[in-house]
Structures are given as C-alpha cells and as structure tokens.
Amino acid sequence: MRVVIAEDSVLLREGLTRLLTDRGHEVVAGVGDGDALIRTVDDLARQDQLPDVVVADVRMPPTHTDEGVRAAVQLRKSHPGVGVLVLSQYVEERYATELLAGSSRGVGYLLKDRVAEVREFVDAVVRVAQGGTALDPEVVAQLLGRSRKQDVLAGLTPREREVLGLMAEGRTNSAIARQLVVSDGAVEKHVSNIFLKLGLSPSDGDHRRVLAVLTYLNS
C-alpha cells in the first residue's frame, strides 16, 4: 500500500510513517499543510504514481481550521481512486458531513486517539485504501444521533440501529454477530430490513452498507 501523510506535527507525522512502514507499507510522501498535500498528489498523478490512500489531519496551517479536510474533499473530486482517511482531535460534524457527502468509496474519519490502537488504525487505513469505509464509533454515534432527530431512521428498530452503527464502523456481518452475540443469519436479516426500510435497492450493490448510514446526509 502506498500512502501520503499530511500532518503538521512532525512528531506525529514521523510516528505514523514508522507505524505504517513497520507493517510493510510504503509512505511515499509526508507534508505539513493542505496545499502541499494537493501539490504532492497532483505531482504523483503526473508521474503515474498515485498513492492508494492519503492520511490527513483535519486542521493544518496556516489557520488550523479546515485546511486538511478541504484538501481531502478536493482530492476526492480530482483523484476519486485515491482513498482519503482524515484524523481529528474531536468529532467535528460539519467536516465529517462535508467529507462523506459525495461518493461513499474509500473514505474514513477517525479520532486521533484511535491511532493508539495500532492494529485497528492500520486495518482502517488498508480498508480505505481498498475502497472501503472507516468511521470512528464516536463519529457514527453523532451522525446517527442527528439522523434520528431528522426522523430519517424513524422506521428502524433499536436493534437495527445498533446493527447500522456497527456496519458504519466497517464491521462485517460475522463481526457484528460476534459483537451482539447473535447468529450470522440474524444479522443478515437485520441488514436486509435496514436496506428495505431505507429504500436501498439491490442495484446499489455493496455500497448499500455505507449508504444506509449516510442516507440522512441528502435528506
């Protein structure tokens, strides 16, 4: 896996680089601001050496507000094949919504505390690089909370909402079954009911797992 890291803290940037390279991945570039991130990925594209995934801090110089997430959103438009995983100190709903509002492929939003859980973090980076989704449980909780207020998920049972939250974290049906101590068949039934109640047809393919969580974003 080829990775570009965008983080203004040199210490954290080097730590992420070491963490990933120790597990056999290649960090092709490390930058400290959003503009440098965009330039770097564009340069790699011209050399036909696009990374598989970008890991970027939400807040970077010069204002330390939303430079990182704005760069991430731009990259998702200009290089849709590149996965984007953003890291944030806190759950910032506006930024999460902006990032997730487009295509559901290859996107992630994690709290920085999650980096300390090394295996889960690396698994999330790989999942996003492969076109999957990685959402921090805290992000999922806030976004689902907002969706409930909007009655987008009003038709779901409490158990279906619980399954939906675990789906959004990137869990497989088998992993959800282990977490909830139920059978795989029971989880499959809950998932089918979620898709049906949210109007997600089989033609939506595998992305229904993500669209089920993000439906409210377009409501």
mmCIF file of C-alpha atoms in Angstrom:
data_model
loop_
_atom_site.group_PDB
_atom_site.id
_atom_site.type_symbol
_atom_site.label_atom_id
_atom_site.label_comp_id
_atom_site.label_asym_id
_atom_site.label_seq_id
_atom_site.Cartn_x
_atom_site.Cartn_y
_atom_site.Cartn_z
ATOM 1 C CA MET A 1 0.000 0.000 0.000
ATOM 2 C CA ARG A 2 1.324 3.452 -0.993
ATOM 3 C CA VAL A 3 0.488 6.223 1.480
ATOM 4 C CA VAL A 4 0.809 10.016 1.638
ATOM 5 C CA ILE A 5 0.631 11.538 5.125
ATOM 6 C CA ALA A 6 -0.448 15.143 5.720
ATOM 7 C CA GLU A 7 0.151 16.228 9.323
ATOM 8 C CA ASP A 8 1.747 19.466 10.551
ATOM 9 C CA SER A 9 3.089 17.868 13.735
ATOM 10 C CA VAL A 10 6.445 16.448 12.678
ATOM 11 C CA LEU A 11 6.437 14.088 15.641
ATOM 12 C CA LEU A 12 3.049 12.594 14.777
ATOM 13 C CA ARG A 13 3.861 12.502 11.064
ATOM 14 C CA GLU A 14 7.053 10.550 11.721
ATOM 15 C CA GLY A 15 5.201 8.289 14.135
ATOM 16 C CA LEU A 16 2.546 7.451 11.546
ATOM 17 C CA THR A 17 5.250 6.856 8.956
ATOM 18 C CA ARG A 18 7.108 4.443 11.237
ATOM 19 C CA LEU A 19 3.900 2.679 12.231
ATOM 20 C CA LEU A 20 2.933 2.012 8.605
ATOM 21 C CA THR A 21 6.376 1.193 7.237
ATOM 22 C CA ASP A 22 6.971 -1.283 10.067
ATOM 23 C CA ARG A 23 3.959 -3.178 8.723
ATOM 24 C CA GLY A 24 5.251 -3.330 5.163
ATOM 25 C CA HIS A 25 3.534 -0.291 3.660
ATOM 26 C CA GLU A 26 5.282 2.467 1.701
ATOM 27 C CA VAL A 27 4.927 6.095 2.785
ATOM 28 C CA VAL A 28 5.757 7.912 -0.452
ATOM 29 C CA ALA A 29 5.468 11.451 0.965
ATOM 30 C CA GLY A 30 4.875 13.383 4.167
ATOM 31 C CA VAL A 31 3.680 17.004 4.106
ATOM 32 C CA GLY A 32 2.659 19.632 6.657
ATOM 33 C CA ASP A 33 -0.237 21.559 5.092
ATOM 34 C CA GLY A 34 -3.217 21.188 2.771
ATOM 35 C CA ASP A 35 -1.736 22.982 -0.225
ATOM 36 C CA ALA A 36 1.366 20.793 -0.101
ATOM 37 C CA LEU A 37 -0.869 17.724 0.067
ATOM 38 C CA ILE A 38 -2.730 18.678 -3.105
ATOM 39 C CA ARG A 39 0.508 19.556 -4.950
ATOM 40 C CA THR A 40 2.136 16.308 -3.895
ATOM 41 C CA VAL A 41 -0.748 14.092 -5.019
ATOM 42 C CA ASP A 42 -1.056 16.020 -8.305
ATOM 43 C CA ASP A 43 2.679 15.565 -8.910
ATOM 44 C CA LEU A 44 2.443 11.845 -8.205
ATOM 45 C CA ALA A 45 -0.502 11.607 -10.597
ATOM 46 C CA ARG A 46 1.532 13.198 -13.376
ATOM 47 C CA GLN A 47 4.201 10.559 -12.764
ATOM 48 C CA ASP A 48 1.537 7.829 -12.852
ATOM 49 C CA GLN A 49 2.394 7.001 -9.231
ATOM 50 C CA LEU A 50 -0.782 7.877 -7.367
ATOM 51 C CA PRO A 51 -0.900 6.700 -3.742
ATOM 52 C CA ASP A 52 -3.516 4.208 -2.648
ATOM 53 C CA VAL A 53 -4.551 6.358 0.302
ATOM 54 C CA VAL A 54 -3.988 9.750 1.917
ATOM 55 C CA VAL A 55 -3.995 10.143 5.702
ATOM 56 C CA ALA A 56 -4.640 13.797 6.589
ATOM 57 C CA ASP A 57 -5.229 15.863 9.706
ATOM 58 C CA VAL A 58 -8.451 17.901 9.581
ATOM 59 C CA ARG A 59 -6.741 21.054 10.890
ATOM 60 C CA MET A 60 -3.463 22.233 9.384
ATOM 61 C CA PRO A 61 -1.615 25.518 8.666
ATOM 62 C CA PRO A 62 -1.987 28.330 8.054
ATOM 63 C CA THR A 63 -5.219 28.836 10.052
ATOM 64 C CA HIS A 64 -5.501 25.403 11.698
ATOM 65 C CA THR A 65 -9.227 25.272 10.984
ATOM 66 C CA ASP A 66 -10.313 23.194 7.997
ATOM 67 C CA GLU A 67 -7.360 23.163 5.576
ATOM 68 C CA GLY A 68 -6.898 19.417 5.844
ATOM 69 C CA VAL A 69 -10.487 18.428 5.235
ATOM 70 C CA ARG A 70 -10.848 20.940 2.379
ATOM 71 C CA ALA A 71 -7.794 19.389 0.728
ATOM 72 C CA ALA A 72 -9.278 15.926 1.309
ATOM 73 C CA VAL A 73 -12.589 16.910 -0.297
ATOM 74 C CA GLN A 74 -10.746 18.384 -3.288
ATOM 75 C CA LEU A 75 -8.653 15.239 -3.703
ATOM 76 C CA ARG A 76 -11.762 13.056 -3.648
ATOM 77 C CA LYS A 77 -13.055 15.078 -6.594
ATOM 78 C CA SER A 78 -9.817 15.297 -8.603
ATOM 79 C CA HIS A 79 -8.493 11.800 -7.813
ATOM 80 C CA PRO A 80 -11.525 9.644 -6.934
ATOM 81 C CA GLY A 81 -9.438 6.474 -6.984
ATOM 82 C CA VAL A 82 -7.365 7.613 -4.007
ATOM 83 C CA GLY A 83 -8.693 6.692 -0.584
ATOM 84 C CA VAL A 84 -8.870 9.503 1.973
ATOM 85 C CA LEU A 85 -8.693 8.983 5.735
ATOM 86 C CA VAL A 86 -8.879 12.116 7.889
ATOM 87 C CA LEU A 87 -7.843 12.347 11.520
ATOM 88 C CA SER A 88 -9.344 14.779 14.010
ATOM 89 C CA GLN A 89 -8.814 15.598 17.679
ATOM 90 C CA TYR A 90 -12.564 15.832 18.219
ATOM 91 C CA VAL A 91 -15.714 14.868 16.344
ATOM 92 C CA GLU A 92 -16.437 17.823 14.061
ATOM 93 C CA GLU A 93 -19.779 17.027 12.489
ATOM 94 C CA ARG A 94 -19.635 19.679 9.770
ATOM 95 C CA TYR A 95 -16.332 18.362 8.461
ATOM 96 C CA ALA A 96 -17.482 14.745 8.635
ATOM 97 C CA THR A 97 -20.622 15.620 6.694
ATOM 98 C CA GLU A 98 -18.659 17.524 4.054
ATOM 99 C CA LEU A 99 -16.246 14.646 3.566
ATOM 100 C CA LEU A 100 -18.925 11.957 3.428
ATOM 101 C CA ALA A 101 -21.427 13.845 1.290
ATOM 102 C CA GLY A 102 -20.010 12.578 -2.013
ATOM 103 C CA SER A 103 -19.120 9.055 -3.079
ATOM 104 C CA SER A 104 -19.003 6.507 -0.279
ATOM 105 C CA ARG A 105 -15.963 4.684 -1.661
ATOM 106 C CA GLY A 106 -12.568 4.937 0.011
ATOM 107 C CA VAL A 107 -13.297 7.369 2.829
ATOM 108 C CA GLY A 108 -12.622 7.413 6.546
ATOM 109 C CA TYR A 109 -12.906 9.734 9.546
ATOM 110 C CA LEU A 110 -11.149 8.715 12.768
ATOM 111 C CA LEU A 111 -10.330 10.427 16.028
ATOM 112 C CA LYS A 112 -6.600 10.709 16.698
ATOM 113 C CA ASP A 113 -6.978 8.639 19.851
ATOM 114 C CA ARG A 114 -7.696 5.715 17.547
ATOM 115 C CA VAL A 115 -4.092 5.815 16.291
ATOM 116 C CA ALA A 116 -3.016 4.399 19.654
ATOM 117 C CA GLU A 117 -4.969 1.242 18.810
ATOM 118 C CA VAL A 118 -2.359 0.296 16.237
ATOM 119 C CA ARG A 119 -3.958 -2.754 14.662
ATOM 120 C CA GLU A 120 -7.369 -1.099 14.314
ATOM 121 C CA PHE A 121 -5.783 2.028 12.845
ATOM 122 C CA VAL A 122 -3.720 0.138 10.258
ATOM 123 C CA ASP A 123 -6.749 -2.002 9.378
ATOM 124 C CA ALA A 124 -8.743 1.207 8.818
ATOM 125 C CA VAL A 125 -6.056 2.671 6.536
ATOM 126 C CA VAL A 126 -5.942 -0.540 4.495
ATOM 127 C CA ARG A 127 -9.741 -0.710 4.292
ATOM 128 C CA VAL A 128 -9.967 2.853 2.986
ATOM 129 C CA ALA A 129 -7.127 2.215 0.520
ATOM 130 C CA GLN A 130 -9.109 -0.726 -0.843
ATOM 131 C CA GLY A 131 -12.213 1.396 -1.398
ATOM 132 C CA GLY A 132 -13.964 0.668 1.887
ATOM 133 C CA THR A 133 -15.110 2.925 4.701
ATOM 134 C CA ALA A 134 -13.772 3.554 8.202
ATOM 135 C CA LEU A 135 -15.816 5.718 10.545
ATOM 136 C CA ASP A 136 -14.908 6.269 14.177
ATOM 137 C CA PRO A 137 -17.621 4.971 16.531
ATOM 138 C CA GLU A 138 -17.903 8.459 18.045
ATOM 139 C CA VAL A 139 -18.487 9.936 14.584
ATOM 140 C CA VAL A 140 -21.105 7.299 13.853
ATOM 141 C CA ALA A 141 -22.841 7.996 17.164
ATOM 142 C CA GLN A 142 -23.104 11.725 16.468
ATOM 143 C CA LEU A 143 -24.195 11.334 12.866
ATOM 144 C CA LEU A 144 -26.785 8.722 13.778
ATOM 145 C CA GLY A 145 -27.984 10.949 16.599
ATOM 146 C CA ARG A 146 -28.525 13.757 14.136
ATOM 147 C CA SER A 147 -30.289 11.466 11.720
ATOM 148 C CA ARG A 148 -32.694 10.321 14.416
ATOM 149 C CA LYS A 149 -33.626 13.933 15.100
ATOM 150 C CA GLN A 150 -34.457 14.258 11.399
ATOM 151 C CA ASP A 151 -36.565 11.054 11.525
ATOM 152 C CA VAL A 152 -34.505 9.617 8.684
ATOM 153 C CA LEU A 153 -34.163 6.370 10.599
ATOM 154 C CA ALA A 154 -37.516 6.529 12.359
ATOM 155 C CA GLY A 155 -38.637 3.229 10.867
ATOM 156 C CA LEU A 156 -35.721 1.234 12.281
ATOM 157 C CA THR A 157 -35.933 -0.787 15.465
ATOM 158 C CA PRO A 158 -33.363 -0.167 18.251
ATOM 159 C CA ARG A 159 -31.563 -3.393 17.273
ATOM 160 C CA GLU A 160 -31.457 -2.357 13.605
ATOM 161 C CA ARG A 161 -29.967 0.987 14.616
ATOM 162 C CA GLU A 162 -27.347 -0.870 16.643
ATOM 163 C CA VAL A 163 -26.505 -3.072 13.656
ATOM 164 C CA LEU A 164 -26.375 0.002 11.431
ATOM 165 C CA GLY A 165 -23.872 1.697 13.735
ATOM 166 C CA LEU A 166 -21.597 -1.356 13.656
ATOM 167 C CA MET A 167 -21.920 -1.550 9.864
ATOM 168 C CA ALA A 168 -20.772 2.053 9.612
ATOM 169 C CA GLU A 169 -17.682 1.245 11.665
ATOM 170 C CA GLY A 170 -16.699 -1.153 8.889
ATOM 171 C CA ARG A 171 -17.654 -4.375 10.686
ATOM 172 C CA THR A 172 -18.575 -7.446 8.642
ATOM 173 C CA ASN A 173 -21.774 -9.350 9.322
ATOM 174 C CA SER A 174 -19.789 -12.016 11.156
ATOM 175 C CA ALA A 175 -18.053 -9.402 13.319
ATOM 176 C CA ILE A 176 -21.416 -7.801 14.122
ATOM 177 C CA ALA A 177 -22.812 -11.193 15.094
ATOM 178 C CA ARG A 178 -19.908 -11.751 17.495
ATOM 179 C CA GLN A 179 -20.307 -8.280 18.980
ATOM 180 C CA LEU A 180 -24.047 -8.687 19.562
ATOM 181 C CA VAL A 181 -23.807 -12.399 20.439
ATOM 182 C CA VAL A 182 -26.341 -13.432 17.796
ATOM 183 C CA SER A 183 -26.214 -15.683 14.745
ATOM 184 C CA ASP A 184 -24.926 -14.589 11.344
ATOM 185 C CA GLY A 185 -28.397 -15.282 9.982
ATOM 186 C CA ALA A 186 -29.961 -12.876 12.475
ATOM 187 C CA VAL A 187 -27.555 -10.125 11.420
ATOM 188 C CA GLU A 188 -28.252 -10.775 7.735
ATOM 189 C CA LYS A 189 -31.972 -10.408 8.444
ATOM 190 C CA HIS A 190 -31.419 -7.104 10.285
ATOM 191 C CA VAL A 191 -29.249 -5.797 7.442
ATOM 192 C CA SER A 192 -31.863 -6.744 4.844
ATOM 193 C CA ASN A 193 -34.552 -4.977 6.882
ATOM 194 C CA ILE A 194 -32.377 -1.850 7.134
ATOM 195 C CA PHE A 195 -31.879 -1.757 3.370
ATOM 196 C CA LEU A 196 -35.594 -2.287 2.787
ATOM 197 C CA LYS A 197 -36.710 0.399 5.253
ATOM 198 C CA LEU A 198 -34.239 2.953 3.883
ATOM 199 C CA GLY A 199 -35.244 2.260 0.293
ATOM 200 C CA LEU A 200 -31.861 0.932 -0.803
ATOM 201 C CA SER A 201 -32.345 -1.492 -3.660
ATOM 202 C CA PRO A 202 -30.011 -4.368 -4.626
ATOM 203 C CA SER A 203 -28.893 -2.289 -7.609
ATOM 204 C CA ASP A 204 -26.960 -0.092 -5.163
ATOM 205 C CA GLY A 205 -24.554 -3.019 -4.689
ATOM 206 C CA ASP A 206 -22.148 -3.302 -1.788
ATOM 207 C CA HIS A 207 -22.330 0.452 -1.171
ATOM 208 C CA ARG A 208 -25.685 -0.065 0.483
ATOM 209 C CA ARG A 209 -23.796 -0.713 3.727
ATOM 210 C CA VAL A 210 -22.437 2.818 3.670
ATOM 211 C CA LEU A 211 -25.469 4.452 2.069
ATOM 212 C CA ALA A 212 -27.616 3.045 4.855
ATOM 213 C CA VAL A 213 -25.670 5.208 7.335
ATOM 214 C CA LEU A 214 -25.310 8.237 5.108
ATOM 215 C CA THR A 215 -28.850 8.428 3.664
ATOM 216 C CA TYR A 216 -29.764 11.282 6.005
ATOM 217 C CA LEU A 217 -26.961 13.447 4.581
ATOM 218 C CA ASN A 218 -29.063 14.013 1.486
ATOM 219 C CA SER A 219 -32.351 14.409 3.325
#
